[in-house]
PDB file of C-alpha atoms in Angstrom:
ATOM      1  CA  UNK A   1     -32.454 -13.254 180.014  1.00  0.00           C
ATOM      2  CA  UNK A   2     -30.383 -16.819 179.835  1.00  0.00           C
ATOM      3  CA  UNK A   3     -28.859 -18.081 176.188  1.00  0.00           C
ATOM      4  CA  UNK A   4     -26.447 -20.456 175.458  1.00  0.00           C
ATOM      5  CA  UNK A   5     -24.012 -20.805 172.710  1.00  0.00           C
ATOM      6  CA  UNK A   6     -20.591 -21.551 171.881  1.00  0.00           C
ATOM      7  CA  UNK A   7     -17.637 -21.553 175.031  1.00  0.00           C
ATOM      8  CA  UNK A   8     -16.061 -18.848 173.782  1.00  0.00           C
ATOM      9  CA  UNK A   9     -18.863 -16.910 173.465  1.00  0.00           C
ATOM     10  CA  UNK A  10     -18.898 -15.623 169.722  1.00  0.00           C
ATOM     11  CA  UNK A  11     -22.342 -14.815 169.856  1.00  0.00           C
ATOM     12  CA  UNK A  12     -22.448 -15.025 165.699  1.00  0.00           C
ATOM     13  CA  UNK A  13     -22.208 -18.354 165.236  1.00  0.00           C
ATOM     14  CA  UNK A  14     -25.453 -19.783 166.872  1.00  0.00           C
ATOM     15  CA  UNK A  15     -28.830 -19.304 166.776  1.00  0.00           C
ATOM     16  CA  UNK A  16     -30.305 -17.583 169.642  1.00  0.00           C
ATOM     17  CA  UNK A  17     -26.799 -16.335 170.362  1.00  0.00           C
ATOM     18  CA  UNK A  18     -26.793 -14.556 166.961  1.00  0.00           C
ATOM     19  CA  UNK A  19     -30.485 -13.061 167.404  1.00  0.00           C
ATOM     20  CA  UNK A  20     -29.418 -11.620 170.861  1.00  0.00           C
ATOM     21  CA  UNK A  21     -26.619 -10.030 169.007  1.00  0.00           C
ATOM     22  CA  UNK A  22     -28.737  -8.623 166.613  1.00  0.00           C
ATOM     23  CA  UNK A  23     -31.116  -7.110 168.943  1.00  0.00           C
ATOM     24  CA  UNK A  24     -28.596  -5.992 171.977  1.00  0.00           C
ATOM     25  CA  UNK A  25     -26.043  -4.620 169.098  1.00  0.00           C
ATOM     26  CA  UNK A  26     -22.589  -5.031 168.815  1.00  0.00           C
ATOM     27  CA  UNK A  27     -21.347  -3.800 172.546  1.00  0.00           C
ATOM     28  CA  UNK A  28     -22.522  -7.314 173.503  1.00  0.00           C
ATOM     29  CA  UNK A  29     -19.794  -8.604 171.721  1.00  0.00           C
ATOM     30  CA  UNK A  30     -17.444  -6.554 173.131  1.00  0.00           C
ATOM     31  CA  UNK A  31     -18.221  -6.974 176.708  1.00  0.00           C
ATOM     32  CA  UNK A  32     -18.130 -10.823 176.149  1.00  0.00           C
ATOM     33  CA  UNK A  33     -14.824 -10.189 174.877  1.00  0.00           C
ATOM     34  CA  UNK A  34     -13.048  -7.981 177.167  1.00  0.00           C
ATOM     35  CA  UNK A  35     -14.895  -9.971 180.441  1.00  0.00           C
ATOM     36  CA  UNK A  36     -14.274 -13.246 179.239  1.00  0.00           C
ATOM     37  CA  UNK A  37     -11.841 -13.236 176.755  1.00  0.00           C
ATOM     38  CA  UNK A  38     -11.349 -17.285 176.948  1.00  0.00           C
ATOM     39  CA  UNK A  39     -14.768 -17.775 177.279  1.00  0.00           C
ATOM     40  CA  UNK A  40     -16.950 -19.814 179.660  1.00  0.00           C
ATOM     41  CA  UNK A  41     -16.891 -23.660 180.215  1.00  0.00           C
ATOM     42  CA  UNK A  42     -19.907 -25.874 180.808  1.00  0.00           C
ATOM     43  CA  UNK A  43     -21.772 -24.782 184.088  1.00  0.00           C
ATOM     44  CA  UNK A  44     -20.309 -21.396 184.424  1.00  0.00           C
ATOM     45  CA  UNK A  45     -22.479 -18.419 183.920  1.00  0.00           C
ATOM     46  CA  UNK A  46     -21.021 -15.088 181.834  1.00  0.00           C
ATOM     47  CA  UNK A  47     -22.797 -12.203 183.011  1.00  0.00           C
ATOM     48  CA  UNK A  48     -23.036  -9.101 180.740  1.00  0.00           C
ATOM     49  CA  UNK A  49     -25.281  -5.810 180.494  1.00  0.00           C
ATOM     50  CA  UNK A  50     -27.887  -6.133 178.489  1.00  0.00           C
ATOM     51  CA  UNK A  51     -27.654  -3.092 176.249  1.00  0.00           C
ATOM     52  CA  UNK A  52     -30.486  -2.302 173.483  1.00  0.00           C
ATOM     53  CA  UNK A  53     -32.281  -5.100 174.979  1.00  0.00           C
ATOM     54  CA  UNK A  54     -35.360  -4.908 177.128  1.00  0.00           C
ATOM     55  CA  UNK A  55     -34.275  -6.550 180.558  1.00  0.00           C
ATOM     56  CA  UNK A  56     -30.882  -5.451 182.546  1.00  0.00           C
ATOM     57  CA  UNK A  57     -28.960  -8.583 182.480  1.00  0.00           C
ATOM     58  CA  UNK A  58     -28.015 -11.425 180.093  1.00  0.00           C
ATOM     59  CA  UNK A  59     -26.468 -14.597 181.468  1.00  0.00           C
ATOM     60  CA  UNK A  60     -24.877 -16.911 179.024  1.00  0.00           C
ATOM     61  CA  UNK A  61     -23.660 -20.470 179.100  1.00  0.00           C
ATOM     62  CA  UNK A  62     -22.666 -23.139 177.252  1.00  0.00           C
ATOM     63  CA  UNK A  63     -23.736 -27.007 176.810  1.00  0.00           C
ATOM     64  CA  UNK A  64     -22.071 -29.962 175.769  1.00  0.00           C
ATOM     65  CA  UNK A  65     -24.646 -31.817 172.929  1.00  0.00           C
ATOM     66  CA  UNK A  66     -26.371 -34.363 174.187  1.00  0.00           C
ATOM     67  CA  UNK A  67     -24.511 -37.046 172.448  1.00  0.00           C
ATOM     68  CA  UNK A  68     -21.323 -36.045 174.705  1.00  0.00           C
ATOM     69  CA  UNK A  69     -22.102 -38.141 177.563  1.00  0.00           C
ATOM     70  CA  UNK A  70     -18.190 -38.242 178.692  1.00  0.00           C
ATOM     71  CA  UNK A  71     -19.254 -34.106 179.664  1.00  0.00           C
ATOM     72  CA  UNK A  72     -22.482 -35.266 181.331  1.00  0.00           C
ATOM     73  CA  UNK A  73     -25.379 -32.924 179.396  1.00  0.00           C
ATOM     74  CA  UNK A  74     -28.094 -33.233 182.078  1.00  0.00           C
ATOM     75  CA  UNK A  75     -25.917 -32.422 184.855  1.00  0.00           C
ATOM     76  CA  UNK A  76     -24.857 -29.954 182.798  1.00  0.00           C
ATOM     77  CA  UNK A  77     -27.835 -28.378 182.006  1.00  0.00           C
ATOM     78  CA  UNK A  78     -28.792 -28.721 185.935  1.00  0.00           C
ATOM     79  CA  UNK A  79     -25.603 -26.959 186.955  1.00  0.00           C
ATOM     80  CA  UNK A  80     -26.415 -24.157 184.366  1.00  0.00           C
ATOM     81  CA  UNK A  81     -30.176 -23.202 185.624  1.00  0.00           C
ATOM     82  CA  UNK A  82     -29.761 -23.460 189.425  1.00  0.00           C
ATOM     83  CA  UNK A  83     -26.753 -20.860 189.030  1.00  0.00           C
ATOM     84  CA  UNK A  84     -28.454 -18.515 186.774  1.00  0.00           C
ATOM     85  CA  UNK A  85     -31.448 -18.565 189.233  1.00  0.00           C
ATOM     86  CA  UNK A  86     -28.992 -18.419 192.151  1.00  0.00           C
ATOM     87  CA  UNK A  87     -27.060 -15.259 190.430  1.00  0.00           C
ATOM     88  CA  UNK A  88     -30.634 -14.019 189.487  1.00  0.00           C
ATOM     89  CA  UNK A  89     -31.600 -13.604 193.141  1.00  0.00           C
ATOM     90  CA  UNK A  90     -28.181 -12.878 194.645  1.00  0.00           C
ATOM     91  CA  UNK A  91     -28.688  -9.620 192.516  1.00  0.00           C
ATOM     92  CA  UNK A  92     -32.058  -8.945 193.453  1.00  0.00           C
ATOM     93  CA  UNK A  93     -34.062  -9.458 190.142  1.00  0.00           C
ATOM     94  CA  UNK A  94     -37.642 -10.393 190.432  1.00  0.00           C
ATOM     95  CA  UNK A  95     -38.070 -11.897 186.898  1.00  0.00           C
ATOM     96  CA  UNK A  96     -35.845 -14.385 184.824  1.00  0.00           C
ATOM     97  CA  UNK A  97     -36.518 -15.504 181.374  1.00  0.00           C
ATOM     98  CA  UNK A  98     -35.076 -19.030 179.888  1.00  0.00           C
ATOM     99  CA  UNK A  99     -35.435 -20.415 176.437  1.00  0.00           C
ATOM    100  CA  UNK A 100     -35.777 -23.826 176.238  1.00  0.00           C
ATOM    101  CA  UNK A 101     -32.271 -25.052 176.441  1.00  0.00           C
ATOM    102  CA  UNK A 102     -30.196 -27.214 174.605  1.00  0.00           C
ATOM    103  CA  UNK A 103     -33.389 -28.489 171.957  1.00  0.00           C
ATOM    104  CA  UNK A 104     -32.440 -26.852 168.920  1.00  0.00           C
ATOM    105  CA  UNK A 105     -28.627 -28.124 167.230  1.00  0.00           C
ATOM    106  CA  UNK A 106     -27.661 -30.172 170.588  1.00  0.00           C
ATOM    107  CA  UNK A 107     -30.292 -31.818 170.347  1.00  0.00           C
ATOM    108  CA  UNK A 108     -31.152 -32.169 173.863  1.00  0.00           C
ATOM    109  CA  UNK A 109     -34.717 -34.079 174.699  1.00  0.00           C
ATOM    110  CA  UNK A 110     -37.703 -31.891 174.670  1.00  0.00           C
ATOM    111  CA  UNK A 111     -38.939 -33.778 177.468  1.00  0.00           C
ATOM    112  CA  UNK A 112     -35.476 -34.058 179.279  1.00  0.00           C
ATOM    113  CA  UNK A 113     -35.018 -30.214 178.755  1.00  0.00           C
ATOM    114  CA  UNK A 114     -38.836 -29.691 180.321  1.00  0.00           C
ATOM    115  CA  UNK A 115     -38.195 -31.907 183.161  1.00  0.00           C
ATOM    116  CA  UNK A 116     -34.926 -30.546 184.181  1.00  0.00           C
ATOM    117  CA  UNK A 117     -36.332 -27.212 184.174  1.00  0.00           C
ATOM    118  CA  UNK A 118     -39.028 -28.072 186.633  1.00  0.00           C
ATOM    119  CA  UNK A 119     -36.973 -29.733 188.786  1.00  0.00           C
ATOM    120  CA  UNK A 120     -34.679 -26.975 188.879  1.00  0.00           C
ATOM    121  CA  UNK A 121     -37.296 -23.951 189.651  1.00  0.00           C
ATOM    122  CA  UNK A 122     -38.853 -26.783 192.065  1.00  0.00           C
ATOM    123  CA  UNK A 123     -35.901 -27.124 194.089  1.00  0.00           C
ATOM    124  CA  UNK A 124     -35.046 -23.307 193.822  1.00  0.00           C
ATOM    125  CA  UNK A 125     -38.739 -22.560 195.251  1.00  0.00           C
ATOM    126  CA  UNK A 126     -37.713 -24.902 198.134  1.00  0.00           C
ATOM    127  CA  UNK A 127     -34.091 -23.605 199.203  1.00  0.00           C
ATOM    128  CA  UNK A 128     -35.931 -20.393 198.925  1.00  0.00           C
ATOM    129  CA  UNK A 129     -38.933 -21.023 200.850  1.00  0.00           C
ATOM    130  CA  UNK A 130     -38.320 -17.969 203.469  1.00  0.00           C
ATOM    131  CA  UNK A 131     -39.499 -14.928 201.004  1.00  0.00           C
ATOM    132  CA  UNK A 132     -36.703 -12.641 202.702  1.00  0.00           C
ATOM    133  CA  UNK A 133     -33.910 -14.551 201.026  1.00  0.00           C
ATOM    134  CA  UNK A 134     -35.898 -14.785 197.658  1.00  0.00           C
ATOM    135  CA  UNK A 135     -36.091 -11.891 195.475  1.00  0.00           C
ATOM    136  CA  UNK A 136     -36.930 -14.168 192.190  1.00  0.00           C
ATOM    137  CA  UNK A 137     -40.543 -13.883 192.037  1.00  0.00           C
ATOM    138  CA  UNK A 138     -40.926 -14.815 188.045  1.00  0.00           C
ATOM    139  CA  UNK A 139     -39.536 -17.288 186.009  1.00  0.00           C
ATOM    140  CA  UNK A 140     -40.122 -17.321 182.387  1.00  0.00           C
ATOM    141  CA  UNK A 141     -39.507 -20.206 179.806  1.00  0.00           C
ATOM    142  CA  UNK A 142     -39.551 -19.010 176.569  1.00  0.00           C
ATOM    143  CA  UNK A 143     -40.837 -21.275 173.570  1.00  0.00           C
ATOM    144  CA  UNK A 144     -40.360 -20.210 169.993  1.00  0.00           C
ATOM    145  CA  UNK A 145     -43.627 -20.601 167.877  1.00  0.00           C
ATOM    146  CA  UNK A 146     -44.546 -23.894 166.513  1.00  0.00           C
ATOM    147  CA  UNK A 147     -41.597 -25.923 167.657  1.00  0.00           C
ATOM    148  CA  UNK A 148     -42.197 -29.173 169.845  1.00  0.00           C
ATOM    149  CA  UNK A 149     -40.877 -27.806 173.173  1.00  0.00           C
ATOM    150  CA  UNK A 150     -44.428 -26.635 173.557  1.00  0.00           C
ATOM    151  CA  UNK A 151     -46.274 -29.563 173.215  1.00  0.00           C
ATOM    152  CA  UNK A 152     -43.757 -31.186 176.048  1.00  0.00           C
ATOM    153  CA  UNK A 153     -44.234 -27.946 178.436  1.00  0.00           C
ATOM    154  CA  UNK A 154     -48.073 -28.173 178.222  1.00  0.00           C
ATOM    155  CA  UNK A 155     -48.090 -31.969 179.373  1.00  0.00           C
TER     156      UNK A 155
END
């Protein structure tokens, strides 16, 4: 499972973040806190357990919002999926599950968000074209009910 949130990786104060918390209980926290106690910076990938939660792994990142063009968001955003489906395969997972990034407070494009994703998993497919170096077989985008990321994914 891939979230973002904020770089120093107090999972309370955003969204998704905060639901994660919720669900995976309160060791998250603390394994954010001890591994990265100053947090992440845009396109690095935190790695923790997974706890109560129904997958083994949770990679989070953060993004810069997409008004911050000095930090580059689409790069950014780039960076951040082609290493968390690099990682994702270095540790031989068959299945990886993204929300779709960056669309809710930072305000990223729905259709820059959907297109970046693509391209990503494209190019991943393609560096990974000889099955015995790929062991991601699944790649799951996750769109929360009624909100206009699904409208751009379908198209």
């Amino acid at each position: 499972m891939v979230i973002t949130g904020s770089k120093d990786l107090k999972l309370k104060y955003r969204k998704l973040s905060r639901l994660v918390l919720d669900a995976a209980g309160p060791d998250i926290q603390t394994a954010c806190d001890i591994e990265y106690p100053f947090g992440v910076n845009y396109r690095e990938v935190a790695l923790t357990r997974a706890y109560k939660l129904h997958c083994r792994l949770v990679f989070f990142g953060c993004l810069p919002d997409w008004k911050n063009t000095s930090d580059n968001p689409q790069q950014v955003l780039t960076d951040f999926i082609t290493k968390c489906l690099d990682f994702a395969n270095s540790q031989f997972m068959n299945h990886i599950a993204f929300p779709t990034l960056g669309t809710g407070a930072l305000k990223y494009p729905h259709h820059v968000m959907a297109k970046t994703m693509k391209s990503c998993i494209e190019n991943f497919n393609q560096k990974h074209m000889n099955y015995n170096t790929r062991f991601l077989q699944h790649v799951t985008i996750v769109i929360f009910d009624k909100s206009k990321d699904c409208r751009v994914m379908e198209n």
